[in-house]
Tab-separated table of C-alpha atoms and ligand atoms in Angstrom:
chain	number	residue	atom	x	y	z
A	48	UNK	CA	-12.182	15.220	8.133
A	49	UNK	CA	-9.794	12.403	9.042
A	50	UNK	CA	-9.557	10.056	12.081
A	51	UNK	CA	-7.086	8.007	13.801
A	52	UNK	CA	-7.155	4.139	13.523
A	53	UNK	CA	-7.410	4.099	17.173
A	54	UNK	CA	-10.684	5.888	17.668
A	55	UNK	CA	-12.714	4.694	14.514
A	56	UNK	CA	-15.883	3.145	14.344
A	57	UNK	CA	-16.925	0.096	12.701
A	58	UNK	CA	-17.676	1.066	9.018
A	59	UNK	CA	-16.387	0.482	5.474
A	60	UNK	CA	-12.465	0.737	4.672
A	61	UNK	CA	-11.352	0.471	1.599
A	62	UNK	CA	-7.395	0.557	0.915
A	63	UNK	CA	-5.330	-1.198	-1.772
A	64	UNK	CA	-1.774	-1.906	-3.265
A	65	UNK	CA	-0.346	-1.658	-6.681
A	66	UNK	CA	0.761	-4.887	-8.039
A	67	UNK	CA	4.152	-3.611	-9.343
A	68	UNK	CA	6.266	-5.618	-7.825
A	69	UNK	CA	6.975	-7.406	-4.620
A	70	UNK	CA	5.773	-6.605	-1.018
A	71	UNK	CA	8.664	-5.364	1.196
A	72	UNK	CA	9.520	-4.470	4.821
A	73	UNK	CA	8.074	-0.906	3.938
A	74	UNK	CA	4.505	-2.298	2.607
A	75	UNK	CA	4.389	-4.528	5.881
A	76	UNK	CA	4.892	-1.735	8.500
A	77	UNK	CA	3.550	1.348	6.860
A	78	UNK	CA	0.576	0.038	5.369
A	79	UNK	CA	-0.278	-3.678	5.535
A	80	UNK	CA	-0.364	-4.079	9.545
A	81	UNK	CA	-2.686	-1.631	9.794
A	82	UNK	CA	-4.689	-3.429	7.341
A	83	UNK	CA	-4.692	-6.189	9.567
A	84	UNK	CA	-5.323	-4.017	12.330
A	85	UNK	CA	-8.293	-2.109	10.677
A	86	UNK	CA	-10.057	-5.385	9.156
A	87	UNK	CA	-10.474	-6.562	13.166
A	88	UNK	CA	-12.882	-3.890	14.016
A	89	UNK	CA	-14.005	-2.656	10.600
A	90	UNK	CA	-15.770	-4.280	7.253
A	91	UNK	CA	-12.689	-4.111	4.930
A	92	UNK	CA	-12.186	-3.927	1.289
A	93	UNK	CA	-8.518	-4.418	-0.098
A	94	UNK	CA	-7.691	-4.453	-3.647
A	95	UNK	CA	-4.873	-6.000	-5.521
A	96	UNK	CA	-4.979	-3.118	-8.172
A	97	UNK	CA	-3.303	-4.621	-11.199
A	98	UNK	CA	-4.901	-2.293	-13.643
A	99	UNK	CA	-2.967	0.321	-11.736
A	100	UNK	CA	-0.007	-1.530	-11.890
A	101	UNK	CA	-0.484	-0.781	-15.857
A	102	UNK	CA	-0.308	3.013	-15.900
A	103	UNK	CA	3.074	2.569	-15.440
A	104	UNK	CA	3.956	-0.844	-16.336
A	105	UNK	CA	2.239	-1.033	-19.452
A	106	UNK	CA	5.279	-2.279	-21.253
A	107	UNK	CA	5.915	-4.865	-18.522
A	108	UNK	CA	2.645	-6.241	-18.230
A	109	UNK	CA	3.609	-10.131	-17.963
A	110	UNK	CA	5.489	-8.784	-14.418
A	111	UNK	CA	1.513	-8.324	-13.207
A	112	UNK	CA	0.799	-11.478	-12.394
A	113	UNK	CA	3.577	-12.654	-10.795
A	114	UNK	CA	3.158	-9.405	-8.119
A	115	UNK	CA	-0.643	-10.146	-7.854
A	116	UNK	CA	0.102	-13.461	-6.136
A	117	UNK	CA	3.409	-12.258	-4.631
A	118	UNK	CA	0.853	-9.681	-2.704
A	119	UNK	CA	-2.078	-12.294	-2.270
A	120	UNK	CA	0.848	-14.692	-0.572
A	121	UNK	CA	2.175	-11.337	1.594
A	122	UNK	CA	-1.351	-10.340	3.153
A	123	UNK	CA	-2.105	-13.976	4.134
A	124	UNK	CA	1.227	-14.240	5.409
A	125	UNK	CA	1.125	-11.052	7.521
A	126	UNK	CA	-2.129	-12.154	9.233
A	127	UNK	CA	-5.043	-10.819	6.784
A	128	UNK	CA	-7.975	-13.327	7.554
A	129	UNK	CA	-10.373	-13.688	4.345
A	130	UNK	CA	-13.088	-14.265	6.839
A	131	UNK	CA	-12.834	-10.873	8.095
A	132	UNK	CA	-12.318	-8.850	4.883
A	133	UNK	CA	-12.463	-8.859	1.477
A	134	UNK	CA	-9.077	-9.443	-0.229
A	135	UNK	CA	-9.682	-9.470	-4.223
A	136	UNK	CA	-8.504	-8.236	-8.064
A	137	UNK	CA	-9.618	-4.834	-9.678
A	138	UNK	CA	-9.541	-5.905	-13.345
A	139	UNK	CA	-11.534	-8.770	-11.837
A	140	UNK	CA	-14.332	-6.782	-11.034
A	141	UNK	CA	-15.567	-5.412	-14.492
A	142	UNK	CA	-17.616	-2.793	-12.913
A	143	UNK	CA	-14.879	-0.563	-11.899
A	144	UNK	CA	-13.968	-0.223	-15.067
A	145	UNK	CA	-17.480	0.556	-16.475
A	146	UNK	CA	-17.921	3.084	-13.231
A	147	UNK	CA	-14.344	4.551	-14.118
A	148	UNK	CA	-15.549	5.746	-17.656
A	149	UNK	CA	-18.252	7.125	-16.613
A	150	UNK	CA	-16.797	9.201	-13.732
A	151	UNK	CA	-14.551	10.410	-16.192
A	152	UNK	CA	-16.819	12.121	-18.210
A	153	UNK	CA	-17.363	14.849	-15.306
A	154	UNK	CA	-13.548	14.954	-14.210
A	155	UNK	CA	-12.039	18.220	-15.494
A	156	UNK	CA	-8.728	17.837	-16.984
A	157	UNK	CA	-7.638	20.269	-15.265
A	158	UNK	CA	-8.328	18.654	-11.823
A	159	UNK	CA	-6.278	15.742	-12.777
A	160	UNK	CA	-3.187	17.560	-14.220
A	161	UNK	CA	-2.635	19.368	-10.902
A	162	UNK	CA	-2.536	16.296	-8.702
A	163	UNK	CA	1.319	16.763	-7.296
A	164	UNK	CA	2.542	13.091	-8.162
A	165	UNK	CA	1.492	13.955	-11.914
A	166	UNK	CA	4.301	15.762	-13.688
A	167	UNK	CA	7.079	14.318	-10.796
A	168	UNK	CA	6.393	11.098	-12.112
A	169	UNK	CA	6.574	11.783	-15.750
A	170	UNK	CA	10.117	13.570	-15.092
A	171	UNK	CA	11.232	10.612	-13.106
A	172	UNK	CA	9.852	8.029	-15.077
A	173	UNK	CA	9.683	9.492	-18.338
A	174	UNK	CA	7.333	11.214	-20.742
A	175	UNK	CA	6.295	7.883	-22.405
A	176	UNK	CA	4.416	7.052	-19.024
A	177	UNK	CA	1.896	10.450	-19.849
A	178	UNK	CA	-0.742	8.475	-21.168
A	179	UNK	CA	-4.613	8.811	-21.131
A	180	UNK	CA	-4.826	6.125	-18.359
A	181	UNK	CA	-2.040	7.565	-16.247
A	182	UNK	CA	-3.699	11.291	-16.392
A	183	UNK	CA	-6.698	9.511	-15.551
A	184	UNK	CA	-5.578	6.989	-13.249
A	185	UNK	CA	-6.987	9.673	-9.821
A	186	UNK	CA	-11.176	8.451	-11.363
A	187	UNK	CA	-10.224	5.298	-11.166
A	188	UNK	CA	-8.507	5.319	-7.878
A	189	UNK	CA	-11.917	7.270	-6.767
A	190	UNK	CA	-13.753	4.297	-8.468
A	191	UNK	CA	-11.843	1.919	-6.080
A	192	UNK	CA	-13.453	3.397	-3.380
A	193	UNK	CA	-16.523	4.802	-4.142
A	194	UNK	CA	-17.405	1.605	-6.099
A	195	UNK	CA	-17.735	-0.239	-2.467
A	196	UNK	CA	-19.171	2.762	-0.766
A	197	UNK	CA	-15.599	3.368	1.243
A	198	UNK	CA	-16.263	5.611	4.076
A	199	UNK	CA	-12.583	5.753	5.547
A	200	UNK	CA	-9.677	5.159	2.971
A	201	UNK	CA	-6.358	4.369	5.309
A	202	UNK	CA	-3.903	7.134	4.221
A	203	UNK	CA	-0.526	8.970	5.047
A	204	UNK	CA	-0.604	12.834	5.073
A	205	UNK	CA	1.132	12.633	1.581
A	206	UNK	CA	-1.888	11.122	0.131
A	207	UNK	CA	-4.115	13.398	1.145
A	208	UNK	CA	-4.323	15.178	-1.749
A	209	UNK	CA	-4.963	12.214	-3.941
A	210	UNK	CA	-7.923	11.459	-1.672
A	211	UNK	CA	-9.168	15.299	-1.562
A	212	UNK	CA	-9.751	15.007	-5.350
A	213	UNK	CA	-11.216	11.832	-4.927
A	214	UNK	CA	-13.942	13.694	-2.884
A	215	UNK	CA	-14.359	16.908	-5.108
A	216	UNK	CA	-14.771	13.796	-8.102
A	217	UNK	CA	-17.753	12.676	-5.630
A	218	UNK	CA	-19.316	15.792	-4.910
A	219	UNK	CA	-19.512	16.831	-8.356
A	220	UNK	CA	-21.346	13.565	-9.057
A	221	UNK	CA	-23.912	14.120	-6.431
A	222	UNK	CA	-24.197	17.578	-6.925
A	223	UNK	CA	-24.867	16.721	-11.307
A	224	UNK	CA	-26.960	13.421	-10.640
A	225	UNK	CA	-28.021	13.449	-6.818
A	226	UNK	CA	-26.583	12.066	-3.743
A	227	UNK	CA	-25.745	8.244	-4.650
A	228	UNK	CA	-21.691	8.182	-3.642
A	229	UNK	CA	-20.377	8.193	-0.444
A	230	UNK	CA	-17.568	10.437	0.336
A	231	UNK	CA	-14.745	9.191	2.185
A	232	UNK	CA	-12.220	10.065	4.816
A	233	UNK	CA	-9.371	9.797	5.706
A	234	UNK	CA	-8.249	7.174	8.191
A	235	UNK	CA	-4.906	8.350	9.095
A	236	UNK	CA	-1.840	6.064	9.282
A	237	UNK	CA	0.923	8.163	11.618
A	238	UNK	CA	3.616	5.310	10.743
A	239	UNK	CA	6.384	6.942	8.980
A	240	UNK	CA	7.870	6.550	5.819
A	241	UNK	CA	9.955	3.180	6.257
A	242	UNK	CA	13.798	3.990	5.529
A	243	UNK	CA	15.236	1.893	2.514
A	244	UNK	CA	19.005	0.576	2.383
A	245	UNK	CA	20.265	3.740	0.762
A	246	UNK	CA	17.835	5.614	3.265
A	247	UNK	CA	15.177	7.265	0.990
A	248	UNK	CA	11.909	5.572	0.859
A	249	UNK	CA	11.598	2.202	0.848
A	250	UNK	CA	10.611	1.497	-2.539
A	251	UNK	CA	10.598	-0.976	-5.549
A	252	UNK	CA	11.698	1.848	-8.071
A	253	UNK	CA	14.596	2.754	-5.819
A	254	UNK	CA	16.023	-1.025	-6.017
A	255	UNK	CA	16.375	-0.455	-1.922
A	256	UNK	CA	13.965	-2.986	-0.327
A	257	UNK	CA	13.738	-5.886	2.027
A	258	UNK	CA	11.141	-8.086	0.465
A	259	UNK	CA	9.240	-10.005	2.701
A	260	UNK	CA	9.812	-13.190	0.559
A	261	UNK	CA	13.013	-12.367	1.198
A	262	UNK	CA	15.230	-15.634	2.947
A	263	UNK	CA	16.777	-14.940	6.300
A	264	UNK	CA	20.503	-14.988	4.500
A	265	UNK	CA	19.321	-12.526	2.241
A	266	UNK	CA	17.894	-10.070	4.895
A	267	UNK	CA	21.088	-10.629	6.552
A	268	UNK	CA	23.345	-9.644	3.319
A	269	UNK	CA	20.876	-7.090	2.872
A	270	UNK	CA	21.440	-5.040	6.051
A	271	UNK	CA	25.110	-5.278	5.864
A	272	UNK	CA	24.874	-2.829	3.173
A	273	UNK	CA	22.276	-0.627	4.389
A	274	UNK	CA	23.573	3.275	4.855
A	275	UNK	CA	24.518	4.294	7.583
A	276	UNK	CA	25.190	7.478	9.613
A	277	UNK	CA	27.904	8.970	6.653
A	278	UNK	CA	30.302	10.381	9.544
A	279	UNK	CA	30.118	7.552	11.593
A	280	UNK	CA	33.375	6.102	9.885
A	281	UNK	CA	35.101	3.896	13.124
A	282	UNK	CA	33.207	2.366	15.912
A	283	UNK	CA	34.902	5.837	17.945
A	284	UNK	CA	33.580	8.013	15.587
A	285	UNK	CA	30.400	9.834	17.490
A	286	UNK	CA	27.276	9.079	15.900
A	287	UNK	CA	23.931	10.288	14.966
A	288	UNK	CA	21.399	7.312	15.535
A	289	UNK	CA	18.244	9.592	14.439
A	290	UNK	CA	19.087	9.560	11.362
A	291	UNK	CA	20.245	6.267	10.343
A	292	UNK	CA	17.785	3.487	9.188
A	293	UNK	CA	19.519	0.993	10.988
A	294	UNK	CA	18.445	2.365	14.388
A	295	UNK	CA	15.096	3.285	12.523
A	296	UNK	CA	14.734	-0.602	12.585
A	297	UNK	CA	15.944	-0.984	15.927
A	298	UNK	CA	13.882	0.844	17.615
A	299	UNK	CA	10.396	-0.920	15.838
A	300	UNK	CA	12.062	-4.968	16.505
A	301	UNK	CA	14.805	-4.471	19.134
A	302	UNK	CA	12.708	-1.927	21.362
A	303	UNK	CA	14.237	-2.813	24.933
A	304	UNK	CA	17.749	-1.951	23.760
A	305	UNK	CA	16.892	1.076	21.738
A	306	UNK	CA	17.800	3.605	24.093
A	307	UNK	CA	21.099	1.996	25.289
A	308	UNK	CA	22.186	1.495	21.157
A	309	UNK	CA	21.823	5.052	20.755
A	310	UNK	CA	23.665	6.155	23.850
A	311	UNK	CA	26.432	3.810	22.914
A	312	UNK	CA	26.525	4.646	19.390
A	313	UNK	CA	26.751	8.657	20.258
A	314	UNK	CA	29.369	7.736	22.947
A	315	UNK	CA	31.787	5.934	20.121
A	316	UNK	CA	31.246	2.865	22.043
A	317	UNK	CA	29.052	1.053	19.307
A	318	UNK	CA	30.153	-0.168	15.388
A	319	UNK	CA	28.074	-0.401	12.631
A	320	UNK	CA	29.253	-3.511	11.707
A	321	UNK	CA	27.850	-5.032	15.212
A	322	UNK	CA	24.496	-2.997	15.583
A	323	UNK	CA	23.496	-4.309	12.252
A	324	UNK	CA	23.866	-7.793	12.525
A	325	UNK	CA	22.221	-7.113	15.910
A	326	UNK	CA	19.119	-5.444	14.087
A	327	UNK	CA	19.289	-7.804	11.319
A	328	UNK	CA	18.714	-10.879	14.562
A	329	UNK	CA	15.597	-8.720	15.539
A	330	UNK	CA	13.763	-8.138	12.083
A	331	UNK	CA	14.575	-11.723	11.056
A	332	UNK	CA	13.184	-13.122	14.346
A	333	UNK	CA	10.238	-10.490	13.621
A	334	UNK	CA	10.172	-12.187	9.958
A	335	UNK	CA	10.183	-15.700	10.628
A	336	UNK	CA	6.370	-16.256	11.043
A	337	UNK	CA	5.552	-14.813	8.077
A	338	UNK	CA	8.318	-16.940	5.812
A	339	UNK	CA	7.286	-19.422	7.685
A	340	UNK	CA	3.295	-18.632	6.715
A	341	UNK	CA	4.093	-18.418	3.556
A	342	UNK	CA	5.638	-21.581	3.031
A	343	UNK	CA	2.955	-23.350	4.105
A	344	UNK	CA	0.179	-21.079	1.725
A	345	UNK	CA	3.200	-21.858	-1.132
A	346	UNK	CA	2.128	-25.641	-0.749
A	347	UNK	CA	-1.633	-24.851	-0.834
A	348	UNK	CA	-2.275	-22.820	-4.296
A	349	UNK	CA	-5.396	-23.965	-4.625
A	350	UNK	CA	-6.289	-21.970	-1.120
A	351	UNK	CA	-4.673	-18.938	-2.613
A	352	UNK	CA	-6.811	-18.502	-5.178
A	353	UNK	CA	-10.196	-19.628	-3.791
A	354	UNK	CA	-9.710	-16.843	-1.162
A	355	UNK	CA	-8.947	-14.307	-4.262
A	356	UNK	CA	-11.592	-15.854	-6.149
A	357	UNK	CA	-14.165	-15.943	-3.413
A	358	UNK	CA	-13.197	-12.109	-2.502
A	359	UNK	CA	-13.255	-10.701	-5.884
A	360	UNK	CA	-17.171	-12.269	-6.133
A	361	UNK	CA	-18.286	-10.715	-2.716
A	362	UNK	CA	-16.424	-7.625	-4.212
A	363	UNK	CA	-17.929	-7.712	-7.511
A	364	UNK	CA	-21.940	-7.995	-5.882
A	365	UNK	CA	-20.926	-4.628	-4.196
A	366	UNK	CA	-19.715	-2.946	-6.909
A	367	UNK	CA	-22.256	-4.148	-9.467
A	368	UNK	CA	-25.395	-2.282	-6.936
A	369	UNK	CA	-23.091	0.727	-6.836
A	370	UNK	CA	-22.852	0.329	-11.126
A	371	UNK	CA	-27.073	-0.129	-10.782
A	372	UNK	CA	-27.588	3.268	-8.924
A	373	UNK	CA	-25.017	5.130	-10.890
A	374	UNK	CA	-26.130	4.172	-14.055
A	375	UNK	CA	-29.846	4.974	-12.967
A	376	UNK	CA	-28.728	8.001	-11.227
A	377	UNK	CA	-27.369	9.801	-14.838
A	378	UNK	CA	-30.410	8.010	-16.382
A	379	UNK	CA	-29.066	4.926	-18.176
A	380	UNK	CA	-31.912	2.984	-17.682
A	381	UNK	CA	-33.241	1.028	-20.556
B	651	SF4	S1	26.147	2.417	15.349
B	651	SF4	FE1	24.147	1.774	14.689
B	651	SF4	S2	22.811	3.527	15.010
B	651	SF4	FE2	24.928	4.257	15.079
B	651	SF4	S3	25.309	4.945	12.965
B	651	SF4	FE3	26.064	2.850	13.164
B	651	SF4	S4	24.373	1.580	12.489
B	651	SF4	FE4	23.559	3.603	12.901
């Protein structure tokens, strides 16, 4: 079952981002302002999930902590209130990992080797990434949620299957031990994938982002490069505006003059050169208050990490009742 942001009720959403590497344009639209949007009406949960960050960056592990408070900086800086959610560190919260061993001993292999991402990642990434904690990395992704009794999980339509397993994991449990976890849906996010400046995904791995800590001159230099429409050559040259990035970003910051930038640039009339230092105007003024937030948190680390610190303890009282019922559920109890 899945509903849209705009019709759910208040309950408990639990969401959270890797910390391999830093936020970008991409986290900001497709995921983190609905965060902020969801944590207005809802009792939120978000997780800076650095032990997830190690399934794949095992070998880069000193990189972890620098992301952690890149990401603590970029969801204070986008708006995320610590008064209205609870912003803190999985490997702070011992109890996920104690409530991830144990929900793996009723995860079939099996379930976990057919999960899609899987064997695409190992042949993009490499087989040295096919370790035990990769494989098992969907129980503790279910131990994210379930571990704060997550009833919606905000989610594109790709992740669907990730969360589908996470609710077979669940139903197993209660079916073996009795109903103690909550199963979760699926809030659905229908923001698309956010365009990169080769235009595939953004993403860290594909070296094609906008960070948000990004400086205005760098955003700038940034979208000078970005890819355009390939056989829009001269400003003359027809083009096709619905599939270039550039007008991707148009139409989110520069709105008003979306229509008339893709009637000029299909008429010849427009360059790339001009639209993108137009676009890159609009997403810097759209930037501004967050650099501009973020400075000022920069200046205050001690904030920073009393709202991490604060969050992870509210986190960890959760998670440690959830640990009590599950450990007297399979009969732990001594
Ligand atoms: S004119 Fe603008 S919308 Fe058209 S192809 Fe160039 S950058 Fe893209």
């Amino acid at each position: 079952m899945t509903a849209t942001v705009a019709t759910a009720k208040r309950r408990r959403i639990m969401a959270g981002m890797r910390a391999s590497g830093k936020l970008h344009v991409g986290h900001w639209l497709g995921a983190l302002q609905n965060f902020v949007a969801l944590a207005e009406s809802n009792d939120c949960f978000y997780e800076i999930a650095d032990l997830h960050a190690l399934t794949t960056n095992f070998a880069r592990s000193k990189e972890i902590a620098d992301s952690v408070h890149d990401i603590a900086l970029g969801w204070l800086a986008a708006g995320l209130d610590p008064q209205r959610c609870t912003m803190f560190i999985q490997s702070r919260v011992p109890e996920i990992s104690e409530l991830s061993v144990l929900l793996s001993m009723i995860t079939p292999v099996s379930w976990l080797e057919r999960v899609p991402t899987y064997k695409d990642q190992i042949a993009a990434l490499g087989p040295e990434i096919a370790t035990h904690g990769f494989l098992g990395y969907p129980v503790l992704q279910t131990v994210d949620i379930i571990a704060f009794k997550g009833q919606g999980v905000p989610v594109g339509q790709d992740q669907l299957p990730h969360l589908e397993l996470c609710r077979e994991i669940v139903r197993r449990f209660n079916h073996l031990y009795g109903d103690v976890l909550t199963e979760p849906e699926a809030v659905l996010s229908n923001f698309p994938a956010v365009p990169g400046l080769d235009g595939r995904k953004m993403s860290k791995s594909y070296d094609n982002s906008i960070l948000l800590s990004d400086t205005e001159a760098e955003t700038t230099a940034k979208v000078k490069e970005m890819y355009t429409d390939p056989s829009k050559i001269r400003k003359s040259d027809p083009g096709h505006p619905e599939i270039c990035p550039v007008f991707f970003f148009q139409e989110i910051f520069n709105p008003g003059n979306a229509s008339d930038i893709a009637h000029r640039c299909r008429a010849g009339q427009l360059g790339c050169v001009e639209d993108k230092a137009d676009m890159a105007v609009h997403l810097n003024a759209a930037l501004t208050p967050l650099r501009q937030r973020r400075r000022e948190l920069e200046a205050k680390p001690d904030y920073v990490r009393e709202v991490l610190e604060d969050g992870t303890r509210r986190a960890r009282e959760v998670a440690a009742r959830t640990l009590t019922e599950v450990r007297a559920a399979i009969g732990l109890t001594y």
